[in-house]
Coordinates of C-alpha atoms in Angstrom, one line a residue:
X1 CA -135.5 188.9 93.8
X2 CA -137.4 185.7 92.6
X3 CA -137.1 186.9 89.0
X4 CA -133.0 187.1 89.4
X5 CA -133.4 183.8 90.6
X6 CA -135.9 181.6 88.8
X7 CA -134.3 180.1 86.4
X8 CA -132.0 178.3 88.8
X9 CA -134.8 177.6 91.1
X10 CA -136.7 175.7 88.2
X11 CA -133.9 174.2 87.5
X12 CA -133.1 172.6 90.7
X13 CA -137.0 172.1 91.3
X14 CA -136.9 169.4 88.5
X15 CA -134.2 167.8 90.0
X16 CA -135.9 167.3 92.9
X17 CA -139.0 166.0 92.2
X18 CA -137.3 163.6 89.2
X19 CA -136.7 159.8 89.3
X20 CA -139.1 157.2 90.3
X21 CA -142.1 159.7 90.9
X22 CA -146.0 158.3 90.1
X23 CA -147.7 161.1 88.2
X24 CA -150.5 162.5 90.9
X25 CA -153.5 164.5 88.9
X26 CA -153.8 168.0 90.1
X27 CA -156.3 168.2 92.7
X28 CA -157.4 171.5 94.0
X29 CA -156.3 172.7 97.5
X30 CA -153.8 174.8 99.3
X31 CA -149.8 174.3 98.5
X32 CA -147.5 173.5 101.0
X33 CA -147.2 176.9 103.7
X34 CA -143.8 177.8 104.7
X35 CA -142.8 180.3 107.7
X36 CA -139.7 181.6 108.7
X37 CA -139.5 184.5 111.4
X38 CA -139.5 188.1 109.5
X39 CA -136.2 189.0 110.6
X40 CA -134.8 186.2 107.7
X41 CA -136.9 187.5 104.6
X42 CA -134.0 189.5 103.9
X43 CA -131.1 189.3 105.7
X44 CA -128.6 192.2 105.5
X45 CA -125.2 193.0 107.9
X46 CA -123.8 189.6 107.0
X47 CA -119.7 189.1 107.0
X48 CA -118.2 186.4 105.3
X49 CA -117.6 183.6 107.1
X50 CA -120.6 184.1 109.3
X51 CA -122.5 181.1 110.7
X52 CA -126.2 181.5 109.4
X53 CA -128.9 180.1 111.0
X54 CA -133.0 179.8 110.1
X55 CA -136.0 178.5 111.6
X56 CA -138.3 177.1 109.3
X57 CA -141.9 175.7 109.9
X58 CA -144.1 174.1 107.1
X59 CA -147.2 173.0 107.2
X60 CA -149.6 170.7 104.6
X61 CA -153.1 169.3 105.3
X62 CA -152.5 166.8 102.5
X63 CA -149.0 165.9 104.1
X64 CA -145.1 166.8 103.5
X65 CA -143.1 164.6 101.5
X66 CA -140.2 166.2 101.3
X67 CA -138.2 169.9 102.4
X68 CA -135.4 171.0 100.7
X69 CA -133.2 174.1 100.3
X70 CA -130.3 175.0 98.0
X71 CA -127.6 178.5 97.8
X72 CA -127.5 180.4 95.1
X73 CA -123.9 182.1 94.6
X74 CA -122.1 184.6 92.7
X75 CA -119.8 183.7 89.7
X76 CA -118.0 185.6 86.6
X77 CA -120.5 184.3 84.7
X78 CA -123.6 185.2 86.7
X79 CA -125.1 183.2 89.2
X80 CA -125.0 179.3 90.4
X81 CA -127.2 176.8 92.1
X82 CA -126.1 175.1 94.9
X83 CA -126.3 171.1 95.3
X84 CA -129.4 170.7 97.2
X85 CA -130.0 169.8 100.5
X86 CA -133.2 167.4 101.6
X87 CA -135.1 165.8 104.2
X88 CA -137.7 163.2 103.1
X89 CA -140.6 162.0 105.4
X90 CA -142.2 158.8 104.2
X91 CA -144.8 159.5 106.8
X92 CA -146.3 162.7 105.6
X93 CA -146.5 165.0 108.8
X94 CA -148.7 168.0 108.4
X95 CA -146.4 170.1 110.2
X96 CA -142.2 169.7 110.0
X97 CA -140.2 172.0 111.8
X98 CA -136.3 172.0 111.1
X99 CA -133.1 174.7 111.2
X100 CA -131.0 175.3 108.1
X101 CA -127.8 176.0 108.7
X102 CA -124.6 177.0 106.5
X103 CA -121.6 179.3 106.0
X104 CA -121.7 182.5 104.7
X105 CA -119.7 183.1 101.8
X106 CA -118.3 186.5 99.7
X107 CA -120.5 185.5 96.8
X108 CA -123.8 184.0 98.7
X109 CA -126.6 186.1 97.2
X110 CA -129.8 183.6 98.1
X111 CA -131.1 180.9 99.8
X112 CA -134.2 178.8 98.3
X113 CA -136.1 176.7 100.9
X114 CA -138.7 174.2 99.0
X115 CA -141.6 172.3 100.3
X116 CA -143.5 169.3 98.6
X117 CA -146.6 167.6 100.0
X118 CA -147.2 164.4 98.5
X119 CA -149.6 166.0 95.9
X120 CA -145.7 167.3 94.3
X121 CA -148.0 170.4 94.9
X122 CA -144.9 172.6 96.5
X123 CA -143.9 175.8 97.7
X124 CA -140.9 177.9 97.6
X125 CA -139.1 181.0 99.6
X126 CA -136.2 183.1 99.1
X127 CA -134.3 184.1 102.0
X128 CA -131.9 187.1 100.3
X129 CA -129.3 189.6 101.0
X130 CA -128.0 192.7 99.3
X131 CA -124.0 192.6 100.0
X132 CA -122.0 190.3 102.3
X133 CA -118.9 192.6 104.1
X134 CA -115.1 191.3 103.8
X135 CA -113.4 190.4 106.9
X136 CA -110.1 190.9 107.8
X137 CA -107.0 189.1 106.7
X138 CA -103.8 188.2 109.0
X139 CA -101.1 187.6 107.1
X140 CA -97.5 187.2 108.8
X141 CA -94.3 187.8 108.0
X142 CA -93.1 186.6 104.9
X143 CA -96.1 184.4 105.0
X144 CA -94.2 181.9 107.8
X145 CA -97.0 180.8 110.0
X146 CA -94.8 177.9 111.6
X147 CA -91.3 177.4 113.1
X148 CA -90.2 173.3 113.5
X149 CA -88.1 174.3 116.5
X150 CA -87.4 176.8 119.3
X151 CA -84.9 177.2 122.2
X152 CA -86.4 177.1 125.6
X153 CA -85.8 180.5 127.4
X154 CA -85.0 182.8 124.8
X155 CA -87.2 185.1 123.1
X156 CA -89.1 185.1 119.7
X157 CA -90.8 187.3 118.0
X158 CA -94.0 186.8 115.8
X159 CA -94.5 189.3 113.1
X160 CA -97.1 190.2 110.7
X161 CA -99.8 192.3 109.6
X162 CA -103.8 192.8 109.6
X163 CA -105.6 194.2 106.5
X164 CA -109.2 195.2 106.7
X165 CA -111.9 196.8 104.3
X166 CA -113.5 198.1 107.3
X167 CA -111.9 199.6 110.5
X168 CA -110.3 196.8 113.2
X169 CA -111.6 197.2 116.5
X170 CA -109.1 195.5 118.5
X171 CA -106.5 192.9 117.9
X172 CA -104.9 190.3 120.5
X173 CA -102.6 187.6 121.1
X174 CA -102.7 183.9 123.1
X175 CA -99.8 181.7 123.7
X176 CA -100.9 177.8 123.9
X177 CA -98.9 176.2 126.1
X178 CA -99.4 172.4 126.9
X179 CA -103.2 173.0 125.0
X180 CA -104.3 175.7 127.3
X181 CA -104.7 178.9 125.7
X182 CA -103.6 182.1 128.2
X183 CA -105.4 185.0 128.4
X184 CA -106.0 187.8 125.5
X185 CA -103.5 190.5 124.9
X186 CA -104.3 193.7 123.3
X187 CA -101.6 194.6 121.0
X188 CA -102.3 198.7 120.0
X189 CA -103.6 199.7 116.9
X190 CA -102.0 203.0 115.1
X191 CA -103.7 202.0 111.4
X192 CA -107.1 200.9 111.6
X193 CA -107.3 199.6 107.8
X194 CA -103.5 198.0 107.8
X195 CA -102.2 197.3 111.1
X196 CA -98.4 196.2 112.0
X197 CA -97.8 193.6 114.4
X198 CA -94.9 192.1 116.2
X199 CA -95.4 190.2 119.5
X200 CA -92.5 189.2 121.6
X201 CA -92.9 185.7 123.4
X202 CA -90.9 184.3 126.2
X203 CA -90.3 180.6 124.9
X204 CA -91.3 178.1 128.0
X205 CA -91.5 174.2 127.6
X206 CA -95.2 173.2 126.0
X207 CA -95.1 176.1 123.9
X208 CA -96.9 175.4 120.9
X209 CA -98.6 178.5 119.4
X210 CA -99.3 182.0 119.9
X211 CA -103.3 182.9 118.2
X212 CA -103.8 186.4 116.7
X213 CA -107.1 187.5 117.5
X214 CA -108.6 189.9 115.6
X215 CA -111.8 191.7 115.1
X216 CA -113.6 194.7 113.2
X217 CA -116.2 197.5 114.3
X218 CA -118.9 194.8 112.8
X219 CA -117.7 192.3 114.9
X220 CA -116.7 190.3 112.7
X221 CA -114.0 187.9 114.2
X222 CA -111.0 186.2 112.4
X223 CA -108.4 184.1 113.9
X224 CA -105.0 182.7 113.0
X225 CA -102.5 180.5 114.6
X226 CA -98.8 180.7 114.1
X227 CA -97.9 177.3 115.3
X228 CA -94.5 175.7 116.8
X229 CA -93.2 172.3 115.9
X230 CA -91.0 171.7 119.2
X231 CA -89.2 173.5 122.2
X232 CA -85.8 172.1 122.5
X233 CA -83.5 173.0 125.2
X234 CA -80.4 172.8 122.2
X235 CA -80.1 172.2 118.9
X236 CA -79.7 173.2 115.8
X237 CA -82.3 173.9 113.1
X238 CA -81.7 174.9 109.2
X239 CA -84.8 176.2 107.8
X240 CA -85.1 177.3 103.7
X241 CA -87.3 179.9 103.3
X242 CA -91.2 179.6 102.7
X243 CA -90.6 176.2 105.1
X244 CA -89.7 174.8 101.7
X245 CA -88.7 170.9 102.4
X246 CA -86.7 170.4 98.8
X247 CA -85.3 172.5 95.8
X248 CA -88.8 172.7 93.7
X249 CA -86.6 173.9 90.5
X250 CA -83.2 174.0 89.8
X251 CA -82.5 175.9 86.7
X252 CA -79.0 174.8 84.7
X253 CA -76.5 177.1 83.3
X254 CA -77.8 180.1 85.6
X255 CA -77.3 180.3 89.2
X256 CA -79.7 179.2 91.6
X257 CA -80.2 180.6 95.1
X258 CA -81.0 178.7 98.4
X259 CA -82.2 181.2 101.1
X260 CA -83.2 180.2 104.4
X261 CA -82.7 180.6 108.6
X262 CA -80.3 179.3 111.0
X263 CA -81.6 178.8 114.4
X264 CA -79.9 177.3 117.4
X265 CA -80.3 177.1 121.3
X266 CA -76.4 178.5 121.4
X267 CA -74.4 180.1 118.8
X268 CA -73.4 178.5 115.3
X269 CA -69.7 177.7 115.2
X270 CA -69.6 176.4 111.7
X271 CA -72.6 176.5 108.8
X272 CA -71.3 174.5 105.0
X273 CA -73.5 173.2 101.9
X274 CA -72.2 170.9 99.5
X275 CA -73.7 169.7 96.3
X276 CA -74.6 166.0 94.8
X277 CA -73.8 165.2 91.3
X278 CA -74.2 161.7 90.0
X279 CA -74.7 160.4 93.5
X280 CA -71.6 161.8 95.1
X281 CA -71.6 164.9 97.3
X282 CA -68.5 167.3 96.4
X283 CA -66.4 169.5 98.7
X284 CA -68.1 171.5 101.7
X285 CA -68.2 175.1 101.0
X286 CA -68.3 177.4 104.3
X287 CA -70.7 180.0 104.8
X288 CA -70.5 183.2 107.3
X289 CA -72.0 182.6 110.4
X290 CA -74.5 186.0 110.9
X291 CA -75.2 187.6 113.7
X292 CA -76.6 187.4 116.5
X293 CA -75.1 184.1 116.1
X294 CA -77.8 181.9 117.7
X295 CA -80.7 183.1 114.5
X296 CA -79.3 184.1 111.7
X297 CA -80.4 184.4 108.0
X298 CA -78.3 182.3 104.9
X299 CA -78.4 182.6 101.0
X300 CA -75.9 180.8 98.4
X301 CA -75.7 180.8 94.3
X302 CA -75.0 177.6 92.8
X303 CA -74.4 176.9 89.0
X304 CA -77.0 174.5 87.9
X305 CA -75.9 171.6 85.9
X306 CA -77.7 168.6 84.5
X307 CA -76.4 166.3 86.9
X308 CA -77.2 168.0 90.3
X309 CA -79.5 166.0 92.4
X310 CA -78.7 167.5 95.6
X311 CA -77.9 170.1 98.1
X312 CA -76.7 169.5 101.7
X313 CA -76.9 172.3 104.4
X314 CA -74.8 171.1 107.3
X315 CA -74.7 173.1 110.9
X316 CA -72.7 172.5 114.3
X317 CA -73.1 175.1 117.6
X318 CA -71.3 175.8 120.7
X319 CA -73.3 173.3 122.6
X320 CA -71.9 170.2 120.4
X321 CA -75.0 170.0 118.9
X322 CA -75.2 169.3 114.7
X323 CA -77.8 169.3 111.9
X324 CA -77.1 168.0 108.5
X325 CA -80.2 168.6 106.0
X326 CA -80.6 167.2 102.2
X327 CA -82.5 169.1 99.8
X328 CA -83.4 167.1 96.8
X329 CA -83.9 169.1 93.7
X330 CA -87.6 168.1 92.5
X331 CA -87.1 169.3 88.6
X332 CA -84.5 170.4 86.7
X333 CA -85.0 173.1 83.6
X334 CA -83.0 172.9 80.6
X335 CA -83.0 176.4 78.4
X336 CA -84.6 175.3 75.1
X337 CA -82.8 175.1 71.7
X338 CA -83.6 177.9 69.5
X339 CA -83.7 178.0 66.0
X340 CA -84.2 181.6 64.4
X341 CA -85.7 182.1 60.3
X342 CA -85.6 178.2 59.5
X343 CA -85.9 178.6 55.7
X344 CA -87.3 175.5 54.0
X345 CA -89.2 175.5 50.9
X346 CA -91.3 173.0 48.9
X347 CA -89.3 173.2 45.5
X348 CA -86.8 170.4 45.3
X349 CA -83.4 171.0 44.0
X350 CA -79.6 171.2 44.9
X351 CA -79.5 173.7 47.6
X352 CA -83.3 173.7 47.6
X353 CA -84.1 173.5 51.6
X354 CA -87.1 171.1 52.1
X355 CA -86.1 169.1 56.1
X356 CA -85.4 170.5 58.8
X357 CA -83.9 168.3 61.5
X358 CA -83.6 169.8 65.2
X359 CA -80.7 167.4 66.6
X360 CA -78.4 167.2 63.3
X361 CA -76.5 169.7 61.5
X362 CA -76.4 171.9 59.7
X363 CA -80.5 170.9 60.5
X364 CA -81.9 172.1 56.9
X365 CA -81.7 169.4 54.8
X366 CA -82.3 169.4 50.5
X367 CA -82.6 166.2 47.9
X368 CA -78.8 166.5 48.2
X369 CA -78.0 165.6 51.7
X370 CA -81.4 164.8 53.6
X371 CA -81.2 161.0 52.5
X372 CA -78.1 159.9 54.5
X373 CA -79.8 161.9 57.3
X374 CA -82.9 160.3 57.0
X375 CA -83.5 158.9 60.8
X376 CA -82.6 162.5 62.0
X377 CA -85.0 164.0 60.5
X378 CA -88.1 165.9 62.3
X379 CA -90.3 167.7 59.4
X380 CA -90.3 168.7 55.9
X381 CA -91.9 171.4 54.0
X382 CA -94.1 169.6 50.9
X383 CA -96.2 170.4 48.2
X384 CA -99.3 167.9 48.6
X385 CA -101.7 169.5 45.9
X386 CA -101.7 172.1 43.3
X387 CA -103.1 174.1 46.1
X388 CA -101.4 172.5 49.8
X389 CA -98.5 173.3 50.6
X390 CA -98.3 171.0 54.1
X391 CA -95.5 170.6 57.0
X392 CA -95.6 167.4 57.6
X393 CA -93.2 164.0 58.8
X394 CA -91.4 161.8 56.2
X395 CA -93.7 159.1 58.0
X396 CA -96.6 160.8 56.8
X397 CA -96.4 158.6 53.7
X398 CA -97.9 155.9 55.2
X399 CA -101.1 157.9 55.8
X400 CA -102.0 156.8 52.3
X401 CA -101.4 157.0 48.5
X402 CA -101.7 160.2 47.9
X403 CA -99.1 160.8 50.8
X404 CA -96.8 158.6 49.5
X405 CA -97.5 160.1 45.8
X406 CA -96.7 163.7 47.0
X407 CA -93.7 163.1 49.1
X408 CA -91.8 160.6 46.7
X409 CA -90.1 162.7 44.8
X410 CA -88.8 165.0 48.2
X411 CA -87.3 160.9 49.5
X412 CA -85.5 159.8 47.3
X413 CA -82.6 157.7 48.7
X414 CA -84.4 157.5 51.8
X415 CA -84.9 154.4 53.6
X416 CA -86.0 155.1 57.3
X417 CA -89.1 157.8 57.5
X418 CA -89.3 159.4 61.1
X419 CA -92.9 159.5 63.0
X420 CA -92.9 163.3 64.2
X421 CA -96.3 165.0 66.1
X422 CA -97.1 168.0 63.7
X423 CA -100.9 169.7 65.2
X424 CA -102.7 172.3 63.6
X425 CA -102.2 175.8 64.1
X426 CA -103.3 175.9 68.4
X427 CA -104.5 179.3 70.3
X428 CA -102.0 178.9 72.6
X429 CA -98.7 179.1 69.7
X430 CA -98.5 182.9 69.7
X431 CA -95.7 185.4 70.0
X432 CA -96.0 186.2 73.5
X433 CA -96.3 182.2 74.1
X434 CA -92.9 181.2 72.1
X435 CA -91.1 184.1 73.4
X436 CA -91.5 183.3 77.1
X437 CA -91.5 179.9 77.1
X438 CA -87.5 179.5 77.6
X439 CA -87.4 176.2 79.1
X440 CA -87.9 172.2 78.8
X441 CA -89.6 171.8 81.8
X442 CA -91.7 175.1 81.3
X443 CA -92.8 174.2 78.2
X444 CA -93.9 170.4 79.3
X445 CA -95.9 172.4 81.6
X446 CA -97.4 174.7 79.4
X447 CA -98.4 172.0 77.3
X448 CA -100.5 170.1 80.2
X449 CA -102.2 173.4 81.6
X450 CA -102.5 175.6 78.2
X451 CA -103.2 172.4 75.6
X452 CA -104.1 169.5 76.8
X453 CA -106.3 170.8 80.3
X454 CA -109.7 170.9 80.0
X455 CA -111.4 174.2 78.6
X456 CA -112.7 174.8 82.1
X457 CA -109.1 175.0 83.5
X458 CA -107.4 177.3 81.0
X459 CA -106.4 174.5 78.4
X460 CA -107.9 174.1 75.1
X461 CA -108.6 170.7 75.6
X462 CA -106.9 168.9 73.1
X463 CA -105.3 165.4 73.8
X464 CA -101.9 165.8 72.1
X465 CA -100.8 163.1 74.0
X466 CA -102.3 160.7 72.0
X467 CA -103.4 162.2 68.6
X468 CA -101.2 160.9 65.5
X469 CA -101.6 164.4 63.5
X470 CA -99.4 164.8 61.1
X471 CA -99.8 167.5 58.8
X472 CA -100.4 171.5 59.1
X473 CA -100.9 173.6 55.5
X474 CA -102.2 176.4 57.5
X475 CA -99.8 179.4 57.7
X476 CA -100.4 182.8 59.8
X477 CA -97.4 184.9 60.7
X478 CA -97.4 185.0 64.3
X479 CA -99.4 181.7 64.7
X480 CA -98.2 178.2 64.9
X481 CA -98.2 175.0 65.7
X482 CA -96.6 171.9 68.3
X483 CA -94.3 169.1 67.0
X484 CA -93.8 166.1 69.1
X485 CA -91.9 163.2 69.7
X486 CA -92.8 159.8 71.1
X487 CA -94.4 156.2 70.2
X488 CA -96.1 155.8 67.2
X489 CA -97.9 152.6 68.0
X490 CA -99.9 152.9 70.6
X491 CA -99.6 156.9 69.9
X492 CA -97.8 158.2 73.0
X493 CA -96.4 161.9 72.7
X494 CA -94.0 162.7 75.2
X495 CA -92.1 165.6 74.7
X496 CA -92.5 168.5 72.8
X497 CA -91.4 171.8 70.8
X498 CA -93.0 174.8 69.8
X499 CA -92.9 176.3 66.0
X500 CA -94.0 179.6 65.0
X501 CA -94.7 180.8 61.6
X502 CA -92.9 184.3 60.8
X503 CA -92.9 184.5 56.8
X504 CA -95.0 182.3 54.6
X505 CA -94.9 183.3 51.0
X506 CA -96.3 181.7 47.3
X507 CA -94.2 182.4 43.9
X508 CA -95.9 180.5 41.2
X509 CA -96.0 176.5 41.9
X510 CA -93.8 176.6 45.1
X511 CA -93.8 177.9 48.6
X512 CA -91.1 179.7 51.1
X513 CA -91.9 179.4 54.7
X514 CA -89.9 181.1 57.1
X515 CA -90.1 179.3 61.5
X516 CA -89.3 179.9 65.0
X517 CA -88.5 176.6 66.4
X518 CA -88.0 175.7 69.7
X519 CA -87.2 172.4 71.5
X520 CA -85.7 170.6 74.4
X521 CA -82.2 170.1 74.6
X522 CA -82.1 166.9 74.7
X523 CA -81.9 164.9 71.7
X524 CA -85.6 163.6 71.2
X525 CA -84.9 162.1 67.9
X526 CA -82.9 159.7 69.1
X527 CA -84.3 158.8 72.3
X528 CA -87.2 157.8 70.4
X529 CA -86.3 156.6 67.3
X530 CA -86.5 153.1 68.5
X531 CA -90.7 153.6 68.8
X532 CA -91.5 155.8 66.1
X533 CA -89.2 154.6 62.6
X534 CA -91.0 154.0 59.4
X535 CA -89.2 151.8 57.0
X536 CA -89.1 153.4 53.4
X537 CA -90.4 152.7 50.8

């Protein structure tokens, strides 16, 4: 095994013995000895989440300055080392005597124990295993593992499930009432490798959990606690589903569901939701009352429009008891504009189709009616050399002369140039990218985890936040690029679209391309006009 691991090992060995160290000449004489019982030279039988712990003695005539020990794990790109661990002794004992303790993991594969005497002569060990087993997983009903309320004196019942690589050898339950845990339950087991539960429990005041025990034919034990909030002798409690405590995303011009649970310490006599728009709440809308009528399930379809902020659950129950609940909507989704085989081209003439703006009509724009549109306008398609053709801003003449040369004679009339966020072609602009990505908020979010993220977290790492790119006069059908609106100075992008290249042709001096163009619905041009207007010329 030291072969799998050396690499790491030398690697961590210099950071060990780095910073602030005299150099010592090499003096002959016996390294650093280091003893473990035999048992732990290879340790084999181990289930995750197992509690590991070793013995170790070492021993040094010329002293010990320091022990040490580090993991080495599993990854998907081979292996990893561990931050070390270390005890220094500025005395130098000849003998040091300590336990190393830690967690067993799914991908440990080794554990490297290192000794230095004050020589930096040193010695290392590596305390292996083969495989580490699974262990079990409870998972329970609708993965619920809490209830904020329940009624003293009626009964609840506590499903789930246990699913196991290896066969269960028993499972059990414990109610915790006032902090004392009962005594163990067996609850039977028909399937050994996916095994069904549901546990009834008398509800009594101090109730505050029931504990599923569970364990395998390698003993290896797991443990989870489905956990109450209160015990309430009456009330009423309106729970959404997945315990959800707002309205995460509330998509407009579709319906939107809320889903959730009714429970009360008597029956439900009356269950409405209204919605807020623009601060006011609008008429109450009644909903069925289920049956039984004391826990009951609920789900509602609402039409989701810009302005909802809100939704409000209100319940009342034979006892005179009422619950009114606000759910705030956390973010709204707008469907994206979408414009199909944008033709623009870089010859100029009547007719001739060089701008295309996203929040003006008819949105392509030629010499003949792109100047009195000027501050509308998002992109342009330009012939910069003999051999560029480039996308770029009407702002982009102030990148220079040769800019300003090249654009002139597309501007004529102009007198406001637009600051628009044009990137290269990016990895993540692709078919399968544009033709999923169906909403503002979506795409806001695909640009902060597929763009601007680091490499190490699925992004490409790109800050298009704050680059001022303007140009692209690279075309690949099926490829494309960002655009972007914001402030130009300090460069602040702050909103987005996504443009995809699906014809890009040359005839002679000039140059047809042919986009997929999506953006918010919102009008960005205008909202930030105010921060990012050139004047011409």
């Amino acid at each position: 095994m030291r072969s799998i691991f050396h690499c790491c090992a030398m690697s961590l060995l210099l950071l060990l013995v780095a910073g602030g160290c005299k150099k010592v000449n090499d003096q002959s004489g016996a390294k650093p000895v280091i003893t473990i019982d035999e048992k732990y030279t290879k340790v084999e039988g181990l289930n995750s989440g197992d509690q590991l712990r070793i013995p170790v003695q070492v021993q040094s005539a010329a002293g010990i300055k320091r022990l040490a020990w580090y993991l080495i794990t599993k990854t998907t790109n081979g292996t990893s080392a561990g931050d070390p661990v270390t005890i220094d002794r500025t005395d130098a004992p000849t003998s040091l005597t300590d336990t190393i303790g830690f967690t067993v993991t799914d991908n440990f594969l080794a554990l490297v124990v290192i000794a230095f005497d004050v020589q930096h002569k040193n010695s290392e060990l590596h305390i292996t295993t083969d495989n580490i087993r699974s262990v079990q997983k409870i998972q329970f009903k609708d993965d619920i593992s809490h209830r904020p309320s329940v009624f003293e004196g009626k009964k609840m019942v506590v499903e789930g499930n246990v699913v196991s690589e290896f066969d269960l050898a028993a499972i059990s339950y414990q109610t915790i009432v006032n902090g004392t845990a009962s005594g163990e339950t067996s609850i039977a087991i028909a399937d050994k490798r996916n095994a069904p539960f549901a546990i009834d429990i008398n509800v009594t005041n101090g109730l505050s959990g029931i504990v599923i025990n569970t364990t395998n034919i390698y003993n290896a034990i797991v443990k989870d606690t489905f956990t109450i909030g209160q015990v309430q002798d009456d009330a009423v409690v309106i729970s959404l589903d997945n315990n959800m405590t707002g309205i995460e995303k509330m998509y407009t011009t579709v319906n939107n569901t809320v889903s959730g649970t009714v429970f009360s310490g008597t029956a439900v006599t009356g269950l409405s939701y209204a919605i807020k728009k623009s601060g006011a709440y609008g008429a109450e809308i009644t909903l069925l009352v289920g049956n039984p009528a004391d826990e009951f399930p609920f789900s509602f379809n609402f039409l989701g429009e810009n302005d909802i902020e809100a939704v409000r659950i209100t319940g009342a129950n034979a006892g005179g008891k009422n619950a009114v609940v606000e759910y705030n909507v956390a973010k709204v989704y707008k469907p994206l504009k979408v414009f199909k085989n944008i033709v623009l081209t870089t010859e100029i003439g009547s007719g001739k189709n060089n701008f295309f703006s996203a929040y003006q009509a008819p949105h392509v724009f030629s010499i003949d009616n792109a100047a009195p549109n000027d501050e509308m306008i998002d992109i342009g398609f330009f012939k910069y050399t003999s051999t560029s053709n480039n996308i770029m801003p009407p702002a982009v003449f102030a990148a220079g002369t040769a800019y300003a040369n090249a654009l002139a004679p597309y501007m004529t009339g102009f007198d406001k140039a637009p600051y628009t966020l044009v990137t290269a072609n990016r990895p993540s602009v692709n078919v399968t990218s544009f033709d999923t990505l169906l909403w503002d908020t979506q795409l806001m979010e695909h640009v902060a985890t597929k763009v601007a993220a680091p490499t190490a977290q699925g992004g490409e790492g790109y800050n298009i936040y704050a680059t001022n790119r303007r140009t692209n006069n690279v075309f690949n059908v099926g490829q494309g690029f960002y655009i972007g609106w914001g402030q130009w100075d300090p460069i602040n992008n702050q909103s987005f679209g996504i443009v995809i290249v699906r014809n890009y042709q040359v005839t002679g001096q000039y140059a047809t391309i042919t986009l997929d163009i999506k953006v918010p619905e919102e009008d960005q041009r205008v909202k930030y006009n105010p921060v990012s207007l050139f004047n011409y010329p």
